[in-house]
Short mmCIF file of C-alpha atoms in Angstrom, two decimals:
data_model
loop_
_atom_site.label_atom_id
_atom_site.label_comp_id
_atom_site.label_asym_id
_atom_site.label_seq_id
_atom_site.Cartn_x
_atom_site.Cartn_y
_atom_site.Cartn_z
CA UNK C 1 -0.59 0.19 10.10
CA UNK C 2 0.54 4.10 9.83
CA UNK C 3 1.85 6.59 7.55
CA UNK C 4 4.55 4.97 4.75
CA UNK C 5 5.75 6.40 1.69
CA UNK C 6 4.36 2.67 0.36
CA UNK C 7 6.13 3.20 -2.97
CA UNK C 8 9.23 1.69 -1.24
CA UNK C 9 7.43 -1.23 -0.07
CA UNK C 10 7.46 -3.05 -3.59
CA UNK C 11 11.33 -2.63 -3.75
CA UNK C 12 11.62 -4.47 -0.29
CA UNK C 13 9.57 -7.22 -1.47
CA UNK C 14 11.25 -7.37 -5.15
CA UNK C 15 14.68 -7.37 -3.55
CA UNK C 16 13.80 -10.21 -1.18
CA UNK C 17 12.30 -12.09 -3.58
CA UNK C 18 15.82 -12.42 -5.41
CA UNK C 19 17.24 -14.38 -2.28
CA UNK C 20 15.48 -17.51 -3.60
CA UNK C 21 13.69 -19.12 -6.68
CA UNK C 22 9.83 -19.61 -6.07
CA UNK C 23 6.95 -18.53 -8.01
CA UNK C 24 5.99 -14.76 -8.87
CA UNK C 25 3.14 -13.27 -6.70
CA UNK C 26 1.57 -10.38 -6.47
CA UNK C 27 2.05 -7.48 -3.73
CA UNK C 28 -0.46 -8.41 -1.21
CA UNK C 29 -2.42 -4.93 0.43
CA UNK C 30 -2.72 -5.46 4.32
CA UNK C 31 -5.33 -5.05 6.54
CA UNK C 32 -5.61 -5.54 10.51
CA UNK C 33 -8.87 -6.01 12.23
CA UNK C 34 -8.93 -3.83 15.47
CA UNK C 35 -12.11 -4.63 17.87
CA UNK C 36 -12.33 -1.19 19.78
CA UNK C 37 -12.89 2.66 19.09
CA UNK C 38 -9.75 3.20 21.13
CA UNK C 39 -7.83 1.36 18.28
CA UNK C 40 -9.73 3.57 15.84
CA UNK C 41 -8.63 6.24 17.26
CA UNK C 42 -5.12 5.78 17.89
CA UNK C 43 -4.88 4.86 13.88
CA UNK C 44 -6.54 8.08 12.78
CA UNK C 45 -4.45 10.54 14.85
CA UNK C 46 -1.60 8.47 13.33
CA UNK C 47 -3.41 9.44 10.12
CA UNK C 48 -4.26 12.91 10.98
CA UNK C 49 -0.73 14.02 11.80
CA UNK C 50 0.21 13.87 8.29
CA UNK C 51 -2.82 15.54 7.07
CA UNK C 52 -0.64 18.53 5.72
CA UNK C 53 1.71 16.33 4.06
CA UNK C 54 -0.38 17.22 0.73
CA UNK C 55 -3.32 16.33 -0.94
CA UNK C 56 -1.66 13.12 -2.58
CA UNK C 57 -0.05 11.36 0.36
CA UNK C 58 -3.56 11.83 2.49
CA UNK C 59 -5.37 10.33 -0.21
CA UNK C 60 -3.11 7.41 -0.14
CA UNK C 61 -3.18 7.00 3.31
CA UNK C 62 -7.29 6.99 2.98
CA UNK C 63 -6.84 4.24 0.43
CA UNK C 64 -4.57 2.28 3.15
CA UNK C 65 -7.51 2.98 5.95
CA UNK C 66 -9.55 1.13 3.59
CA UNK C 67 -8.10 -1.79 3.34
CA UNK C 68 -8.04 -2.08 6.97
CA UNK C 69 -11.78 -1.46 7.30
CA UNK C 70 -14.79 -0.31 5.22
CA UNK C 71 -15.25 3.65 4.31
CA UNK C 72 -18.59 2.82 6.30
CA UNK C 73 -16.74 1.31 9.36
CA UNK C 74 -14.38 4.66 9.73
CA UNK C 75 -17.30 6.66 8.87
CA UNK C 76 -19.29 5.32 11.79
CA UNK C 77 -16.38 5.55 13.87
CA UNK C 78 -15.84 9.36 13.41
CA UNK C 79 -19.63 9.95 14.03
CA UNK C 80 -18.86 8.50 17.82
CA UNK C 81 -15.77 9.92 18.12
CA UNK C 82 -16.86 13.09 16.77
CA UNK C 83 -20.17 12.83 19.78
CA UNK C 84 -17.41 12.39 22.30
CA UNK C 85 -14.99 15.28 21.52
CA UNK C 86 -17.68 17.77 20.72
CA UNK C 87 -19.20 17.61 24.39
CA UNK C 88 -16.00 17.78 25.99
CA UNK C 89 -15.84 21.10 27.69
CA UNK C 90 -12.27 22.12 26.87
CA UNK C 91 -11.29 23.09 23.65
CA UNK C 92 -9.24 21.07 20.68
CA UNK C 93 -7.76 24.14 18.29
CA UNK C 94 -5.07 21.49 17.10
CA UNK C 95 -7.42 19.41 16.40
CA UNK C 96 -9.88 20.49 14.69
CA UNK C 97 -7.52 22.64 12.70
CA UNK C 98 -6.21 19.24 11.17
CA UNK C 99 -10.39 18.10 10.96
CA UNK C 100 -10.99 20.72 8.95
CA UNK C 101 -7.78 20.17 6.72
CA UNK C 102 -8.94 16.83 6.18
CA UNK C 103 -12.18 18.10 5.05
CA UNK C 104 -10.48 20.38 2.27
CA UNK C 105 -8.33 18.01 1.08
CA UNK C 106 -11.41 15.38 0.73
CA UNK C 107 -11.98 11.77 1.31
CA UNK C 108 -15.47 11.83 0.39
CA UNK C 109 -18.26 11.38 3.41
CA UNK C 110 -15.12 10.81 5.85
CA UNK C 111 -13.67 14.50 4.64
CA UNK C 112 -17.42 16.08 4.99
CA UNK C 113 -17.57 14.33 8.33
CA UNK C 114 -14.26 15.23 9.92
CA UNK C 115 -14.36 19.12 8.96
CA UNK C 116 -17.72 19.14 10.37
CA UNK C 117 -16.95 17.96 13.40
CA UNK C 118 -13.22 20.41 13.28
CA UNK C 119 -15.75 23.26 12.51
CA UNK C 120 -18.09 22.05 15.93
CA UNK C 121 -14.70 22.26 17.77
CA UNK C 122 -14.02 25.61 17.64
CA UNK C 123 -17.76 27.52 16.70
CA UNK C 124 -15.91 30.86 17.85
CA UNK C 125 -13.05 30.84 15.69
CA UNK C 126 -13.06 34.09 14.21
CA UNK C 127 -13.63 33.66 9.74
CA UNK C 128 -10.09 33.73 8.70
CA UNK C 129 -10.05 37.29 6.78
CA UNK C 130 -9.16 37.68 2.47
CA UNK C 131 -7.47 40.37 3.46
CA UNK C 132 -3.94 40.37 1.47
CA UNK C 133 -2.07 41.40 4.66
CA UNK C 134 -3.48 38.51 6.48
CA UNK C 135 -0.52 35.82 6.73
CA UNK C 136 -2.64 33.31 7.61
CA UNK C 137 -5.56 33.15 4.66
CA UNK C 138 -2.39 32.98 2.21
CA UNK C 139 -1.09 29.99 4.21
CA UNK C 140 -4.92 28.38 4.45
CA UNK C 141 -4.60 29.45 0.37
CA UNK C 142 -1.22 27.32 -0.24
CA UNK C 143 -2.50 24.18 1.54
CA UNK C 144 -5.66 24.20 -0.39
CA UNK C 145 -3.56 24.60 -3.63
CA UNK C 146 -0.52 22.12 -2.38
CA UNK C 147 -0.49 19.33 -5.18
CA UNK C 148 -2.88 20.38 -7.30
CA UNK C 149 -1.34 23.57 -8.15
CA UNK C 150 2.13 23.58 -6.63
CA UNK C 151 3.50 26.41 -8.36
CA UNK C 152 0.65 28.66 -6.53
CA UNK C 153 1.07 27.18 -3.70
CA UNK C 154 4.39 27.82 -3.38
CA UNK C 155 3.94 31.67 -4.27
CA UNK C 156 1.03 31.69 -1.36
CA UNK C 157 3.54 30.22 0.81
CA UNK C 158 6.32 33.31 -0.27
CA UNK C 159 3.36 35.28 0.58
CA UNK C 160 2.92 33.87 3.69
CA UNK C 161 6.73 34.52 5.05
CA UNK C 162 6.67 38.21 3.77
CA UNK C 163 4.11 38.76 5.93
CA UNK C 164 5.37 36.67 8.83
CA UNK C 165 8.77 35.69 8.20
CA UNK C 166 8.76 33.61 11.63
CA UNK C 167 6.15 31.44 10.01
CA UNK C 168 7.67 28.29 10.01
CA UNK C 169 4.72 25.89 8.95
CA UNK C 170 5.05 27.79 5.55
CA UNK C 171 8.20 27.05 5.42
CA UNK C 172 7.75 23.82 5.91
CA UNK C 173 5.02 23.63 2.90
CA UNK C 174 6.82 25.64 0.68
CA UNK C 175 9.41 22.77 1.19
CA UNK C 176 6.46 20.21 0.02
CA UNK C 177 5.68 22.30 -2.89
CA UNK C 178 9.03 22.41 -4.01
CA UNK C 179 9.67 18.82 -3.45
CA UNK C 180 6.44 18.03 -5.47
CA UNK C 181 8.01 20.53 -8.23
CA UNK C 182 11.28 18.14 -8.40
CA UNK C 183 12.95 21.06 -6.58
CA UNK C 184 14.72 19.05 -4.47
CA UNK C 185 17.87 21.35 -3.21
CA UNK C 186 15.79 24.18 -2.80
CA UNK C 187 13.03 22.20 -0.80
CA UNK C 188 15.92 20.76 1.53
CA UNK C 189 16.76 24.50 1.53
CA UNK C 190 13.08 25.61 2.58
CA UNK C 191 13.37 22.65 5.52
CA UNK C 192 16.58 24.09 6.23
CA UNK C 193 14.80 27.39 7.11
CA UNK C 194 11.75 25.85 8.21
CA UNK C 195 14.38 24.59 11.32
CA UNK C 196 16.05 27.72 11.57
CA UNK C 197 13.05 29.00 12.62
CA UNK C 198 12.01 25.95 15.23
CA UNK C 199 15.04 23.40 15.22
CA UNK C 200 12.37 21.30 16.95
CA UNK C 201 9.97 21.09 13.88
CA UNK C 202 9.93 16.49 13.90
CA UNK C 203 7.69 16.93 10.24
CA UNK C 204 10.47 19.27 8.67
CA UNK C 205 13.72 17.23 9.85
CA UNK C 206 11.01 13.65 8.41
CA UNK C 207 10.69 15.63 5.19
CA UNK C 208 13.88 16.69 4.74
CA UNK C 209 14.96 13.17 5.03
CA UNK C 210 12.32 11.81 2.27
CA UNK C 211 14.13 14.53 -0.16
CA UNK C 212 17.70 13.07 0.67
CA UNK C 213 16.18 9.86 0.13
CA UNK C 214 14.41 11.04 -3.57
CA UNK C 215 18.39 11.95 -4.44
CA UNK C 216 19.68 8.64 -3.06
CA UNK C 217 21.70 10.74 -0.46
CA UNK C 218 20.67 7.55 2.12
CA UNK C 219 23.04 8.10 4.87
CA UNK C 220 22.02 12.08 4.61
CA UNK C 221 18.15 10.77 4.58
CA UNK C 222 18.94 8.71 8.00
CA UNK C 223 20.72 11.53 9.74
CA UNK C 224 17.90 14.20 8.60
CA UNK C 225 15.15 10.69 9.93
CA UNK C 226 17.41 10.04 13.16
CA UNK C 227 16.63 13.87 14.19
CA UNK C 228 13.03 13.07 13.26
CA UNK C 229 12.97 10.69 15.73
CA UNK C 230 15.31 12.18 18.56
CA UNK C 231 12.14 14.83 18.71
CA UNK C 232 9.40 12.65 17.92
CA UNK C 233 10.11 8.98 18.94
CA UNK C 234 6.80 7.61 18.60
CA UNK C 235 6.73 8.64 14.62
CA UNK C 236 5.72 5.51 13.11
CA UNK C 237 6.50 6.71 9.48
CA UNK C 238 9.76 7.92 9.59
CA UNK C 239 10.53 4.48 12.22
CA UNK C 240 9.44 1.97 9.09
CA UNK C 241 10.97 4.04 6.02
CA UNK C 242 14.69 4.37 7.84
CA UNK C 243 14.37 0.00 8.19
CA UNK C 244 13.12 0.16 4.71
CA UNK C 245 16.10 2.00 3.66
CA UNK C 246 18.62 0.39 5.92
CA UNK C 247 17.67 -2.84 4.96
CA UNK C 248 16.97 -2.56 0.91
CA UNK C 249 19.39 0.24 0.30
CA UNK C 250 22.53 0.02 2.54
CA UNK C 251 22.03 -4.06 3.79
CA UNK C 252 22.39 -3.04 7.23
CA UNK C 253 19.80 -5.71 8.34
CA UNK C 254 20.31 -5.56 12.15
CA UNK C 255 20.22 -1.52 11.73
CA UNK C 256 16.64 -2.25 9.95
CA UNK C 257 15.58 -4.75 12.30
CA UNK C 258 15.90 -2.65 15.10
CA UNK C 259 14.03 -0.13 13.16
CA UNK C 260 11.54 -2.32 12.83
CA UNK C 261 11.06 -4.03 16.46
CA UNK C 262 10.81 -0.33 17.52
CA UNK C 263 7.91 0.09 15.13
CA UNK C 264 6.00 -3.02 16.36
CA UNK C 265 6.81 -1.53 19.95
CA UNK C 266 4.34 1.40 19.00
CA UNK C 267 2.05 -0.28 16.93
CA UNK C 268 2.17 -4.39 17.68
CA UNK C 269 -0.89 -5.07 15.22
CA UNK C 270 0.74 -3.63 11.76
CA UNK C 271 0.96 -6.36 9.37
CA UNK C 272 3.45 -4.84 6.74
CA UNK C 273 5.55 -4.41 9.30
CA UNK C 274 5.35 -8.21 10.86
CA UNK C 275 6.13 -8.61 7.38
CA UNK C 276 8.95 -6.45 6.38
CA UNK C 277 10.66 -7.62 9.59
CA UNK C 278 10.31 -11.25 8.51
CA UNK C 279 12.17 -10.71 5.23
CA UNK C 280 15.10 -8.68 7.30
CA UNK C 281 15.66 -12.07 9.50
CA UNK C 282 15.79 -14.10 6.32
CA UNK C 283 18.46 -12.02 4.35
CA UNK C 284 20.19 -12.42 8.23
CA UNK C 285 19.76 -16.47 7.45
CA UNK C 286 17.25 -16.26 11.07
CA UNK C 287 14.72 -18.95 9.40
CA UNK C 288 12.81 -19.39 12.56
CA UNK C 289 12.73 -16.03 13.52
CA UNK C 290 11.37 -15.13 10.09
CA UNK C 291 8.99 -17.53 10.17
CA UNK C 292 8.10 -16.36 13.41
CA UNK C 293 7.20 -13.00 12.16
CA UNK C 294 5.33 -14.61 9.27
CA UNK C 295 3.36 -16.59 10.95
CA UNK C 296 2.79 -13.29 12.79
CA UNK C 297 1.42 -11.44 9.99
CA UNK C 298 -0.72 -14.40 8.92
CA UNK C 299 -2.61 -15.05 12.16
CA UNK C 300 -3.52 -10.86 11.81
CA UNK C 301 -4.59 -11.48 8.12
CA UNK C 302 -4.92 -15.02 7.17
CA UNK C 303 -5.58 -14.07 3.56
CA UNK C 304 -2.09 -12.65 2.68
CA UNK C 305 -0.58 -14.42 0.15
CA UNK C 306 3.05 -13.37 0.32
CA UNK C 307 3.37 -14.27 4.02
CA UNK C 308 1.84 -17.98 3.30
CA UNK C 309 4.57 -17.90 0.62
CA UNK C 310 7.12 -17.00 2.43
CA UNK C 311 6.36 -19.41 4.75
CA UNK C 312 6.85 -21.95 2.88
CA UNK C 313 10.09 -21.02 1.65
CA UNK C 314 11.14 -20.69 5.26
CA UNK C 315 9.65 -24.19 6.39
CA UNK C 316 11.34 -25.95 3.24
CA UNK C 317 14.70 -23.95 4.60
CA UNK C 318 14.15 -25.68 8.07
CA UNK C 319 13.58 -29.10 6.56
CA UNK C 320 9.78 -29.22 7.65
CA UNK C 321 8.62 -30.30 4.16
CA UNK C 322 4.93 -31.25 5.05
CA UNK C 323 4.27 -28.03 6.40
CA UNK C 324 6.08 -26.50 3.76
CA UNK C 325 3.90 -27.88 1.20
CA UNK C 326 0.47 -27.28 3.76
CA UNK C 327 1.53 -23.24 3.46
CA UNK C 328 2.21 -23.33 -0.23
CA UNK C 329 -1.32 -24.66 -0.98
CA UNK C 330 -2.86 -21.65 1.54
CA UNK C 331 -0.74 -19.08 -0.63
CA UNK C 332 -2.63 -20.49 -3.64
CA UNK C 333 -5.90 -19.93 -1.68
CA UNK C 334 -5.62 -18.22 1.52
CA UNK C 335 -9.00 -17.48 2.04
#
């Protein structure tokens, strides 16, 4: 799995659910079972691209990196990956910038872990000065503050472009903390500079679309995501929400499965998506296709419920009754 605004997940799965008559269950988390550190990795770069997304969505995505392993499984994880990167000779400023974020946002032992290992990665980094002139402590100031106090942080991000008005990573998070105020034209308006500033910037043109989406401006929200991508192909986020929106809100199923075959293409092993897809190839009446991608998702997590279910609704389409019935009794205990 990667980075998904997962509040639109439940609206794929209530929606679907309306294409047939079978009995209520619950959301089902996901989790995938990856056997090497190389996996680990590649998930937690997914993870730590978003890190200044705000305080809120990294929590979330913590919560998600849970329920794909342990807090102790990531935790010993990041102690060998932090033993590798630390003795490499060459330096990471990137990343340990985004270490270090991670640490001040929190996530518990994993936070206090990754911002020590940010802080190993660059042990001459000049202190960042308090200095009032200094552009960058009032930036460092408005990501500390971004969701818990958005109003501040958006004044420390002002602060940040009057000192440096070709800052566009503020302008970026001043976008955030406007879009966490309910601000929403004047955060599309902060993106808006953000790219006049670097028409390249992938996390502006992703957030921009989120905001269009938060006004149900969808076809604005897909041309703002399609630019996303154009820059950034291998976003995983922004790949999954434009299916999710193509196929819940505009019924463009083939549009959405696309979206979603290109998602799988970076990351084969995501169950939601395996998922998702399988309810696009229903609502295009592609039983055994759907089932395909079911099946899919339960042979990477043989405990979720809503595949087995669906399933069974898709055997029982395709006349295979017995099995039908053998996949209804696994949704009532998958385990």
């Amino acid at each position: 799995m990667f980075r998904k605004l997962r509040r639109w997940l439940n609206q794929l799965w209530q929606w679907f659910k309306g294409l047939w008559s079978s009995s209520p269950s619950s959301f089902a988390d996901t989790a995938t079972t990856w056997p090497t550190d190389t996996d680990y990795e590649m998930r937690f770069m997914s993870f730590l691209e978003g890190v200044d997304r705000g305080k809120s969505q990294v929590l979330k995505e913590w919560e998600s990196l849970q329920q794909e392993h342990s807090e102790e499984q990531w935790i010993a994880w990041l102690k060998r990956f932090g033993q590798k990167v630390t003795q490499r000779s060459e330096p990471n400023e990137e990343l340990a910038q985004r270490l270090i974020r991670l640490g001040e946002v929190g996530c518990g032992e994993l936070g206090a872990v990754a911002k020590a290992i940010g802080e190993q990665l660059q042990p001459a980094s000049p202190k960042i000065s308090s200095d009032e002139d200094n552009p960058q402590f009032w930036f460092d100031r408005g990501k500390q503050l971004l969701d818990e106090a958005d109003q501040k942080a958006l004044e420390a991000f002002d602060r940040t472009l009057e000192l440096d008005p070709n800052h566009y990573r503020a302008a970026i998070n001043r976008g955030n903390a406007l879009m966490n105020l309910g601000r929403h034209e004047e955060a599309i308006a902060a993106y808006d500079h953000a790219l006049e500033l670097n028409p390249k910037a992938d996390l502006a043109w992703a957030n921009r679309g989120n905001v269009w989406f938060d006004l149900e401006e969808y076809e604005q929200a897909i041309a703002s995501w399609d630019r996303a991508i154009e820059l950034n192909p291998k976003d995983l986020e922004t790949w999954h929400n434009k299916g999710i929106v193509l196929g819940v809100k505009l019924n463009r199923f083939e549009e959405a499965l696309s979206c979603f075959d290109q998602t799988l293409a970076l990351q084969p092993e995501d169950v939601q998506t395996w998922f998702n897809r399988g309810i696009v190839l229903a609502a295009l009446n592609r039983w055994e296709d759907a089932l395909e991608s079911w099946s899919r998702a339960t042979d990477l997590q043989p405990d979720f419920q809503d595949a087995w279910i669906n399933k069974g609704v898709a055997l029982q389409k395709l006349g295979r009754y017995a099995e039908a019935i053998a996949a209804n009794q696994r949704a009532i205990n998958p385990s």
